[in-house]
mmCIF file of C-alpha atoms and ligand atoms in Angstrom:
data_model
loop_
_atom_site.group_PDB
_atom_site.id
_atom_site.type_symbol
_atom_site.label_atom_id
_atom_site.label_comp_id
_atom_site.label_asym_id
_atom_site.label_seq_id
_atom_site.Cartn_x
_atom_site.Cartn_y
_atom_site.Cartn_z
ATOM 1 C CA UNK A 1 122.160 66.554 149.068
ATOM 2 C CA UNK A 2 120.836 66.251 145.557
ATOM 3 C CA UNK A 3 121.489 69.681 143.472
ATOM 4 C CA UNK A 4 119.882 70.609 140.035
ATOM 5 C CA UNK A 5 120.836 73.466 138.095
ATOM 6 C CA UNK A 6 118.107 74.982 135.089
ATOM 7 C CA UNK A 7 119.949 77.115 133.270
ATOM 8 C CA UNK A 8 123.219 75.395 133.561
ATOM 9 C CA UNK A 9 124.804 76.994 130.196
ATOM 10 C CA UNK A 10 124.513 80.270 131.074
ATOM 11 C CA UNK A 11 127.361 82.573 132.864
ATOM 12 C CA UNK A 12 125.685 81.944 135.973
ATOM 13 C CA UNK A 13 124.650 78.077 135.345
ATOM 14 C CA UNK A 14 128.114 77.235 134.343
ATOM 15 C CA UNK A 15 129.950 78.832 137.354
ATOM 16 C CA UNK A 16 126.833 77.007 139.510
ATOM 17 C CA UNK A 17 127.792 73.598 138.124
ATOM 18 C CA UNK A 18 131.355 74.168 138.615
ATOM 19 C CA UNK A 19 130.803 75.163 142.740
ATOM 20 C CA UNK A 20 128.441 72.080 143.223
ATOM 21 C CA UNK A 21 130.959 69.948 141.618
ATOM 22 C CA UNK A 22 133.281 71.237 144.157
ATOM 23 C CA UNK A 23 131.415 71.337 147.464
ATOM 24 C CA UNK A 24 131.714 68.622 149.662
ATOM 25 C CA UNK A 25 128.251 66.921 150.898
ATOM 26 C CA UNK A 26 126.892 67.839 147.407
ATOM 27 C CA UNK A 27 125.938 65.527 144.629
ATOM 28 C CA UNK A 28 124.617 67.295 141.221
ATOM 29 C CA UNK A 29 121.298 65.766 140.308
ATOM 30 C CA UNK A 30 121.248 67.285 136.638
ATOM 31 C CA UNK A 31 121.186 70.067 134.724
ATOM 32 C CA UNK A 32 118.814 71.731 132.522
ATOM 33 C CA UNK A 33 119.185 74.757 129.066
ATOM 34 C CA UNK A 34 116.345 76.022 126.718
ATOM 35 C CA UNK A 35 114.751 73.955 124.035
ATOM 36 C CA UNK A 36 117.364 75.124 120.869
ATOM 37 C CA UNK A 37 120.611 75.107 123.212
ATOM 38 C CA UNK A 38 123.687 74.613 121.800
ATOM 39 C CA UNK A 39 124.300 72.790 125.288
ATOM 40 C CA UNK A 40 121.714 70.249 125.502
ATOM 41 C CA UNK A 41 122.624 66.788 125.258
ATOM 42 C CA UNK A 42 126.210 67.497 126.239
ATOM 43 C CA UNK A 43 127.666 66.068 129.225
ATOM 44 C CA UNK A 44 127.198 68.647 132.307
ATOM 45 C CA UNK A 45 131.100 68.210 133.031
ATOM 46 C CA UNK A 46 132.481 68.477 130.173
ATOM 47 C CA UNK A 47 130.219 71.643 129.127
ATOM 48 C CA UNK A 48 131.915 73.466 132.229
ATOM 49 C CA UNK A 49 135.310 72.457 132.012
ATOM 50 C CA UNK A 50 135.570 69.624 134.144
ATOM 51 C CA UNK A 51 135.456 65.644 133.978
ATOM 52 C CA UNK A 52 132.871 63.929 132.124
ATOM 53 C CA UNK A 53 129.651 63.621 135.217
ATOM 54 C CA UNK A 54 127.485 60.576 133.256
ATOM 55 C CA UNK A 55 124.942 63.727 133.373
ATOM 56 C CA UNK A 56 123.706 65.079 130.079
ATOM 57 C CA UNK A 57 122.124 68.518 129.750
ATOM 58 C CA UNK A 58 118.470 68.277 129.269
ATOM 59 C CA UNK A 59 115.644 70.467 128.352
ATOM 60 C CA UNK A 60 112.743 69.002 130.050
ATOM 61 C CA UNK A 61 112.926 70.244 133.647
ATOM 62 C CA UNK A 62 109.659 67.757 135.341
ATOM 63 C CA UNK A 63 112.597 64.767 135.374
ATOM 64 C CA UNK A 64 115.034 67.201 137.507
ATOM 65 C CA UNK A 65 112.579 68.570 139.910
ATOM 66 C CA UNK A 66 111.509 65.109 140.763
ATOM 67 C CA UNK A 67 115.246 63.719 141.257
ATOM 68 C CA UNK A 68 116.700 66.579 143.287
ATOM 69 C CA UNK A 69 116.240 68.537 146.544
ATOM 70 C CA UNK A 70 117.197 71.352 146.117
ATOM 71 C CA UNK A 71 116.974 73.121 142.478
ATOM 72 C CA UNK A 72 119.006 76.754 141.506
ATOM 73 C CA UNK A 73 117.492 78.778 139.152
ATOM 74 C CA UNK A 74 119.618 81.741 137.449
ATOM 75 C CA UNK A 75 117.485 81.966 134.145
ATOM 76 C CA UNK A 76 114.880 84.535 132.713
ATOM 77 C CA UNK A 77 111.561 85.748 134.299
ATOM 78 C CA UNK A 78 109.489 83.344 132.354
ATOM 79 C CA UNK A 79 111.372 80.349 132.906
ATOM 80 C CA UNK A 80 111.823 80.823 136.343
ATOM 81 C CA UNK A 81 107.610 80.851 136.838
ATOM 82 C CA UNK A 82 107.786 77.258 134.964
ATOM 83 C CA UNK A 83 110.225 76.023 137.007
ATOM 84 C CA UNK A 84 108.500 77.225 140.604
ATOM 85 C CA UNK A 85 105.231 75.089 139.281
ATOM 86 C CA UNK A 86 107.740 72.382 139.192
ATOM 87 C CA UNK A 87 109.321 72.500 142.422
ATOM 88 C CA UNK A 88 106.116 72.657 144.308
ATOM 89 C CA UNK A 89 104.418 69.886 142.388
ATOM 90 C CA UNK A 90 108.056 68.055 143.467
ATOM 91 C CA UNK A 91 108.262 69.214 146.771
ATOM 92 C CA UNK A 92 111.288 70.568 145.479
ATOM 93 C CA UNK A 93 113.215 73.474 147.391
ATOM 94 C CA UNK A 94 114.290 76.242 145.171
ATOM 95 C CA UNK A 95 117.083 79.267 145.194
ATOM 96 C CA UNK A 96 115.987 81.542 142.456
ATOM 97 C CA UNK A 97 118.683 84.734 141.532
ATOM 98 C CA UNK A 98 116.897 85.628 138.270
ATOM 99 C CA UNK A 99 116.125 89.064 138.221
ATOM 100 C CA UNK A 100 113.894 91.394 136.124
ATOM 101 C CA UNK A 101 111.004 89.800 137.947
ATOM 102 C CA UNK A 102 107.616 91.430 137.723
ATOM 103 C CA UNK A 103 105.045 91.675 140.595
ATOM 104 C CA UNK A 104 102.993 89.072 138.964
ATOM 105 C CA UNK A 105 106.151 86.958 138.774
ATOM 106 C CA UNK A 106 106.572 87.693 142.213
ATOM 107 C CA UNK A 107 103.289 87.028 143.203
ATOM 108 C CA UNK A 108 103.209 83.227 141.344
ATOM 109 C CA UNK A 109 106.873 82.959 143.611
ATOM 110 C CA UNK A 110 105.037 83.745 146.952
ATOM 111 C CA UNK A 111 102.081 81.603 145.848
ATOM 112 C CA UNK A 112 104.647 78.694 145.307
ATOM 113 C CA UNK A 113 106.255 79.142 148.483
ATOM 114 C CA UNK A 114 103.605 78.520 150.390
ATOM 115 C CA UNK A 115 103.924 75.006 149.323
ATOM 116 C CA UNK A 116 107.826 74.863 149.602
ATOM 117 C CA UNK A 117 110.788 76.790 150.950
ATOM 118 C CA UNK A 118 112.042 79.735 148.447
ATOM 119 C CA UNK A 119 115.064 81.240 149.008
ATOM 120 C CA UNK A 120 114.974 84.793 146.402
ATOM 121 C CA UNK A 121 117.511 87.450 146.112
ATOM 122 C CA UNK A 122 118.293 90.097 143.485
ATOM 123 C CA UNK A 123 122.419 89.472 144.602
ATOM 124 C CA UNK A 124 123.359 86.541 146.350
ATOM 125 C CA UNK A 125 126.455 87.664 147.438
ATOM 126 C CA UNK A 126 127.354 87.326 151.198
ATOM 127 C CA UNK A 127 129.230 90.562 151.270
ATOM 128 C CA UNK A 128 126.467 92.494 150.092
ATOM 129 C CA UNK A 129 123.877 90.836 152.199
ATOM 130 C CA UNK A 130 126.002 91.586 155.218
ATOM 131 C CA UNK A 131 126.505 95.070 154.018
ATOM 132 C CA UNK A 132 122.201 95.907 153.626
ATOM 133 C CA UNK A 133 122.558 94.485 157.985
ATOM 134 C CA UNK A 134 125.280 96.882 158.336
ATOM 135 C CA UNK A 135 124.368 99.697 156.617
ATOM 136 C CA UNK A 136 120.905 99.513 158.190
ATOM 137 C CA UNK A 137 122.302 99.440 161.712
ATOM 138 C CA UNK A 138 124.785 102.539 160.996
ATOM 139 C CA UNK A 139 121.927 103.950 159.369
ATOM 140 C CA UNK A 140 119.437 103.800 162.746
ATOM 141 C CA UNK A 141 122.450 104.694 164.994
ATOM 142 C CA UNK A 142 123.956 107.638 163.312
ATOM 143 C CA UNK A 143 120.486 109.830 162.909
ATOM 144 C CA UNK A 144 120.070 112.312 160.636
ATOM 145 C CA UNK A 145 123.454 114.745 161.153
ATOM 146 C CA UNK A 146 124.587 112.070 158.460
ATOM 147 C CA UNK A 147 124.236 112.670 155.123
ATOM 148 C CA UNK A 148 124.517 109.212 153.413
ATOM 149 C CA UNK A 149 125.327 109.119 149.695
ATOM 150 C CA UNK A 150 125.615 105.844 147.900
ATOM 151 C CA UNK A 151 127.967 105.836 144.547
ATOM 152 C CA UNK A 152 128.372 102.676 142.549
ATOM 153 C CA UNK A 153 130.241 101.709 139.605
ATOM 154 C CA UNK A 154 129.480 98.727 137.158
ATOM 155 C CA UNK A 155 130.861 97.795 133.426
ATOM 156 C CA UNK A 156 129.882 99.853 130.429
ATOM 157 C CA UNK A 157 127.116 97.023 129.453
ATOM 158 C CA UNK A 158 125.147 97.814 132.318
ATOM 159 C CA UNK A 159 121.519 99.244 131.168
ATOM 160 C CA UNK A 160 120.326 100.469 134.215
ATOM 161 C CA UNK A 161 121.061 102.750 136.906
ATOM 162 C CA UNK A 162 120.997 103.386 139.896
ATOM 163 C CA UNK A 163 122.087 99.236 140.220
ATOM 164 C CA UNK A 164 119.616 97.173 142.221
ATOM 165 C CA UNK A 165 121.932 96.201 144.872
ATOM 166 C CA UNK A 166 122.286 100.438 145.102
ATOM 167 C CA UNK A 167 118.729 100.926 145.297
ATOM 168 C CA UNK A 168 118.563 98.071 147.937
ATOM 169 C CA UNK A 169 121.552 99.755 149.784
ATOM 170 C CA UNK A 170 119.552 102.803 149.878
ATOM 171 C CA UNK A 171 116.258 101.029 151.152
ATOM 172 C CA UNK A 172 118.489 99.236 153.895
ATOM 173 C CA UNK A 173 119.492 102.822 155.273
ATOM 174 C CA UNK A 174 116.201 104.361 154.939
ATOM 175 C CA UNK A 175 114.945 101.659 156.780
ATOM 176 C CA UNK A 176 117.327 102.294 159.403
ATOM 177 C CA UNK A 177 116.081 105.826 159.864
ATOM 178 C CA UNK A 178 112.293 104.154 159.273
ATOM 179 C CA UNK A 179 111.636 106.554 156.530
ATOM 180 C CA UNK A 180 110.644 105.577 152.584
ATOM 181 C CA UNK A 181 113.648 105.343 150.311
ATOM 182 C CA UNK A 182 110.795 106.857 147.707
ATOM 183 C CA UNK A 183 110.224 109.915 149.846
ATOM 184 C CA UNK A 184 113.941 110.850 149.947
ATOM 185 C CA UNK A 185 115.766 109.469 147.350
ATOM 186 C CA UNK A 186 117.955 111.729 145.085
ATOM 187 C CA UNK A 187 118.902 109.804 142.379
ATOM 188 C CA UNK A 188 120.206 112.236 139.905
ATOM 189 C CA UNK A 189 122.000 115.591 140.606
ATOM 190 C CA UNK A 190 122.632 118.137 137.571
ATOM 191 C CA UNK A 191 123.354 121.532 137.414
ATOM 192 C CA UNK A 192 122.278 124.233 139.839
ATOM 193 C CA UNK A 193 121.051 121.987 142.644
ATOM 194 C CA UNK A 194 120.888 124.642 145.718
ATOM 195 C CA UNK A 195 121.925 122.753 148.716
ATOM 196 C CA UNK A 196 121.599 119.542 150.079
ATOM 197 C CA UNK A 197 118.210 118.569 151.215
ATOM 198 C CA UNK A 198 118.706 117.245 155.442
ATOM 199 C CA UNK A 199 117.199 113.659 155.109
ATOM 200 C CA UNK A 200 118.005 112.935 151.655
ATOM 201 C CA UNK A 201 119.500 109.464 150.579
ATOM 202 C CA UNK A 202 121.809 110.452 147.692
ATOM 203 C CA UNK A 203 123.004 108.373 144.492
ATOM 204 C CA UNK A 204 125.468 108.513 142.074
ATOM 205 C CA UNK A 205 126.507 106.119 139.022
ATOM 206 C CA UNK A 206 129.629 105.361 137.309
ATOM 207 C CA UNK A 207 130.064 103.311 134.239
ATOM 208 C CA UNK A 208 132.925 101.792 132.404
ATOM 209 C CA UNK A 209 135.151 98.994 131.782
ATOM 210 C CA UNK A 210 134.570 95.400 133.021
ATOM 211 C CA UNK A 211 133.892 96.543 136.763
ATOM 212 C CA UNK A 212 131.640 93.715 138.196
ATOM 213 C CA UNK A 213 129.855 95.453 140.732
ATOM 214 C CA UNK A 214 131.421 98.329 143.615
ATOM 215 C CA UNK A 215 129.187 99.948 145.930
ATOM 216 C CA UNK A 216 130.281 102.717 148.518
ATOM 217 C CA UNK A 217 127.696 103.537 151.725
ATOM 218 C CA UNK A 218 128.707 107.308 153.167
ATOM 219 C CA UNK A 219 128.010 108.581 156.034
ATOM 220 C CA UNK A 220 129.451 112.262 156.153
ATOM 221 C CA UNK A 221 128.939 114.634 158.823
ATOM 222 C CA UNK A 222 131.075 117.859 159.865
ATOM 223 C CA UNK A 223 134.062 116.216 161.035
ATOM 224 C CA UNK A 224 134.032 112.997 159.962
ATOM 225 C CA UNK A 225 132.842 110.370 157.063
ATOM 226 C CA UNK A 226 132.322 107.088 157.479
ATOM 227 C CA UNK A 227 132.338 104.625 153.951
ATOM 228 C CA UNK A 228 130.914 100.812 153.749
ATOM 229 C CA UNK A 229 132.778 99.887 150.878
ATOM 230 C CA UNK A 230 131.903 96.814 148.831
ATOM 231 C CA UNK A 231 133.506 95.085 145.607
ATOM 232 C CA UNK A 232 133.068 92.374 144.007
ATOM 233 C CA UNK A 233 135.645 91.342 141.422
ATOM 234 C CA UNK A 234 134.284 87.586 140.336
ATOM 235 C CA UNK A 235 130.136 86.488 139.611
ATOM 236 C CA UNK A 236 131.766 83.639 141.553
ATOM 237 C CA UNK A 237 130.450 85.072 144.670
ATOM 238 C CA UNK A 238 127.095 85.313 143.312
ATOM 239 C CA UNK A 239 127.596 81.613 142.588
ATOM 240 C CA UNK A 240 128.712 80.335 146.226
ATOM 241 C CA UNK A 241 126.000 82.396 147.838
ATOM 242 C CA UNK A 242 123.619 80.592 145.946
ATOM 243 C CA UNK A 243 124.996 77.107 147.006
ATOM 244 C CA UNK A 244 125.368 78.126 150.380
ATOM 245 C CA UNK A 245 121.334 78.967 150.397
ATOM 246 C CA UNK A 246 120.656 75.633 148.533
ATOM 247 C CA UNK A 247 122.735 73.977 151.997
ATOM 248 C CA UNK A 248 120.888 76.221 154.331
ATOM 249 C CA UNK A 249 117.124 75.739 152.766
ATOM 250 C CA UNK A 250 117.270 72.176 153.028
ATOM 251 C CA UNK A 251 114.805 70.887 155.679
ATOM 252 C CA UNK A 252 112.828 74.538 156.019
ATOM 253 C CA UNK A 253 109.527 74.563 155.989
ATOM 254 C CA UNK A 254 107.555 76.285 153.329
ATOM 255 C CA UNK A 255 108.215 79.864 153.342
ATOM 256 C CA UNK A 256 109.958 82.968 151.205
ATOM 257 C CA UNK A 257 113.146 83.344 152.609
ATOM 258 C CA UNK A 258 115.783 86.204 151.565
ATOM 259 C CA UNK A 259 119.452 86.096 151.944
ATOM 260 C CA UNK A 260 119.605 87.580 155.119
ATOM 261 C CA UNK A 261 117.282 85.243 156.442
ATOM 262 C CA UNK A 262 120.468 82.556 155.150
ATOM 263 C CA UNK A 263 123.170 84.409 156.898
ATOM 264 C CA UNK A 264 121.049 84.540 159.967
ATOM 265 C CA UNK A 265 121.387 88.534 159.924
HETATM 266 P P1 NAD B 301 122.801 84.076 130.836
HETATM 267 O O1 NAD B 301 122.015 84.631 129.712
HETATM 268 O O2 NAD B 301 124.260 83.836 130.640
HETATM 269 O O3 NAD B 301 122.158 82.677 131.296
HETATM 270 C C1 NAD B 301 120.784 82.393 131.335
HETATM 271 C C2 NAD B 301 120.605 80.925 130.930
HETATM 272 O O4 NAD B 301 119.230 80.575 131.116
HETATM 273 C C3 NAD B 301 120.950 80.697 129.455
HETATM 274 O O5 NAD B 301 121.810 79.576 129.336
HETATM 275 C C4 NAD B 301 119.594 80.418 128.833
HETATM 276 O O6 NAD B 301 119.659 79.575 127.702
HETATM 277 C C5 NAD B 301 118.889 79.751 130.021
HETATM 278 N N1 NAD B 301 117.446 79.647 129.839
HETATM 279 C C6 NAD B 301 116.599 80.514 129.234
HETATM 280 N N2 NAD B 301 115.351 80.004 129.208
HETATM 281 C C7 NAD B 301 115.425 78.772 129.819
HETATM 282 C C8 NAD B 301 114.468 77.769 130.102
HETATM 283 N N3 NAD B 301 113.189 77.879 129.737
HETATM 284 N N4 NAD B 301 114.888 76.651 130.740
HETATM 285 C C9 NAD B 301 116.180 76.503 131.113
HETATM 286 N N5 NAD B 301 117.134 77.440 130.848
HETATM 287 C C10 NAD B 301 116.745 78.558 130.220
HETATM 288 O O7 NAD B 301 122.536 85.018 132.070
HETATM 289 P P2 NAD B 301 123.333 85.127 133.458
HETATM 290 O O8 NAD B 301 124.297 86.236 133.375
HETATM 291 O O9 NAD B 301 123.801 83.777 133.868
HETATM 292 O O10 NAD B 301 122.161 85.627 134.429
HETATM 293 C C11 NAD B 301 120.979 84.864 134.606
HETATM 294 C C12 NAD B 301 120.052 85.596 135.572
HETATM 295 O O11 NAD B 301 120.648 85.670 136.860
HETATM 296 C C13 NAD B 301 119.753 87.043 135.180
HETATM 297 O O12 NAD B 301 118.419 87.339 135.545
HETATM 298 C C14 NAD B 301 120.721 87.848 136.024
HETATM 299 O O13 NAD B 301 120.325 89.176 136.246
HETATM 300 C C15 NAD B 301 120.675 87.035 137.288
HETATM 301 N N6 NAD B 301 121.806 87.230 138.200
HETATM 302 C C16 NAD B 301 121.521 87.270 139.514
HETATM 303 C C17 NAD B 301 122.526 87.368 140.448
HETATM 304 C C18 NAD B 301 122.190 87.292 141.913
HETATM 305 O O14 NAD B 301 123.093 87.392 142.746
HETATM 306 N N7 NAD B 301 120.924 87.088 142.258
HETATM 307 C C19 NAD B 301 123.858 87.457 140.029
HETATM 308 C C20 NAD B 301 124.137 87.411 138.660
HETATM 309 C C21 NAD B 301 123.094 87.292 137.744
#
């Protein structure tokens, strides 16, 4: 299975190339960086760490497309739009993580996939996939005695809050109680609140450090709490979602797929 990474000198790219390089059944097929990159023209292996590949970084993405099944995309918003006119003019499968996507991004992506298979996810991580399943299922079978509060804590750098994978914890649980996350999302709390509001879906945000990503699910009623804890320590798992989507995509017909449609959940 022939795997191309755009992007491949970035955080994401690098650890990408490295988890290819390592997975058994995997060949890369190339890697590709921005016009201007530092990394272009270097050998792929090298760039990460690791043996010399024979593969050098490029810039011109049609070539990789055209020699690979599968390509991952962890880039920017308007790179990632290029690179989904390439895969469907390839027949090229794609796993895009870039985030930051607008609707008329997303819109071009569902366009695309109607030509190829898409796999998309804001986090790739198997953990927290499995935790939107679970959440939505404790969610839908604890009703509404449950007040459920999510708190979440990333590095100082972070820009925006509540995280996405918070918000998308929060949509998981008020689809388990089919209700609108809009409608009862409480995403700030400050100063004389008066009590909480029965139905709510409550946030809070922590910042500091290097913290990569923790995300706490409550459930409290009188008598009892019940926490879905996630935390992720390494981007690493971001990385071997994404490869594990690249192996699962291969063969699927055109379609947008999601990470839980991966993990079969
Ligand atoms: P980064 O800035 O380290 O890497 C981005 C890379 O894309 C850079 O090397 C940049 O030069 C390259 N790039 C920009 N324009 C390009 C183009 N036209 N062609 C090819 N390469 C181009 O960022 P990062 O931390 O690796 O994150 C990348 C994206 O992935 C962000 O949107 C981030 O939010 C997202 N992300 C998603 C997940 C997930 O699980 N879905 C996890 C982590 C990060």
């Amino acid at each position: 299975m022939k795997i191309g990474i755009v992007g491949c000198a970035g955080r994401m790219g690098q650890m990408l190339v490295r988890e290819v390089l390592d997975n058994e059944g995997m060949a890369l097929s190339g890697g590709t960086d921005r016009i201007g990159s530092d990394a272009v023209g270097r050998d792929l292996g090298s760039l990460v760490g690791r043996t010399e590949t024979g593969l050098a970084v490029g810039c011109d993405p049609s070539e990789l497309f055209g020699a690979s099944d599968v390509v991952i995309d962890f880039t920017v918003p308007a790179a990632t739009i290029q690179h989904v006119e390439f895969a469907a003019a390839n027949a090229c499968a794609m796993v895009i993580g870039t985030t930051g996507l607008t609707a008329e991004h997303e819109a071009l992506i569902r366009q695309a996939a109607t030509r190829i298979p898409i796999v998309r996810a804001a986090n790739m991580s198997v953990g927290v996939n499995l935790l939107f399943a679970m959440v939505e299922k404790v969610a839908a079978t604890l009703g509404d005695d449950y007040d459920i509060e999510i708190v979440e804590m990333h590095h100082r750098h972070k820009v925006d809050a509540p995280s996405g994978t918070a918000l998308a914890l929060g949509k998981a649980a008020a689809a388990g109680r089919a209700v609108n996350l809009d409608d009862v999302a409480q995403r700030v709390r400050d100063g004389i609140t008066g009590p909480r509001k029965a139905g709510d879906i409550g946030f809070a945000t922590l910042r500091g450090g290097d913290v990569v990503g923790d995300h706490d699910v409550i459930f409290a009623a009188e008598g009892e709490r019940i926490i879905l804890s996630h935390k992720a320590s390494s981007r690493q798992v971001f990385a071997k979602g994404a490869v594990r989507a690249a192996r699962w995509i291969q063969g699927k017909p055109a379609g947008l797929y999601s990470m839980r449609d991966v993990l079969g959940l």
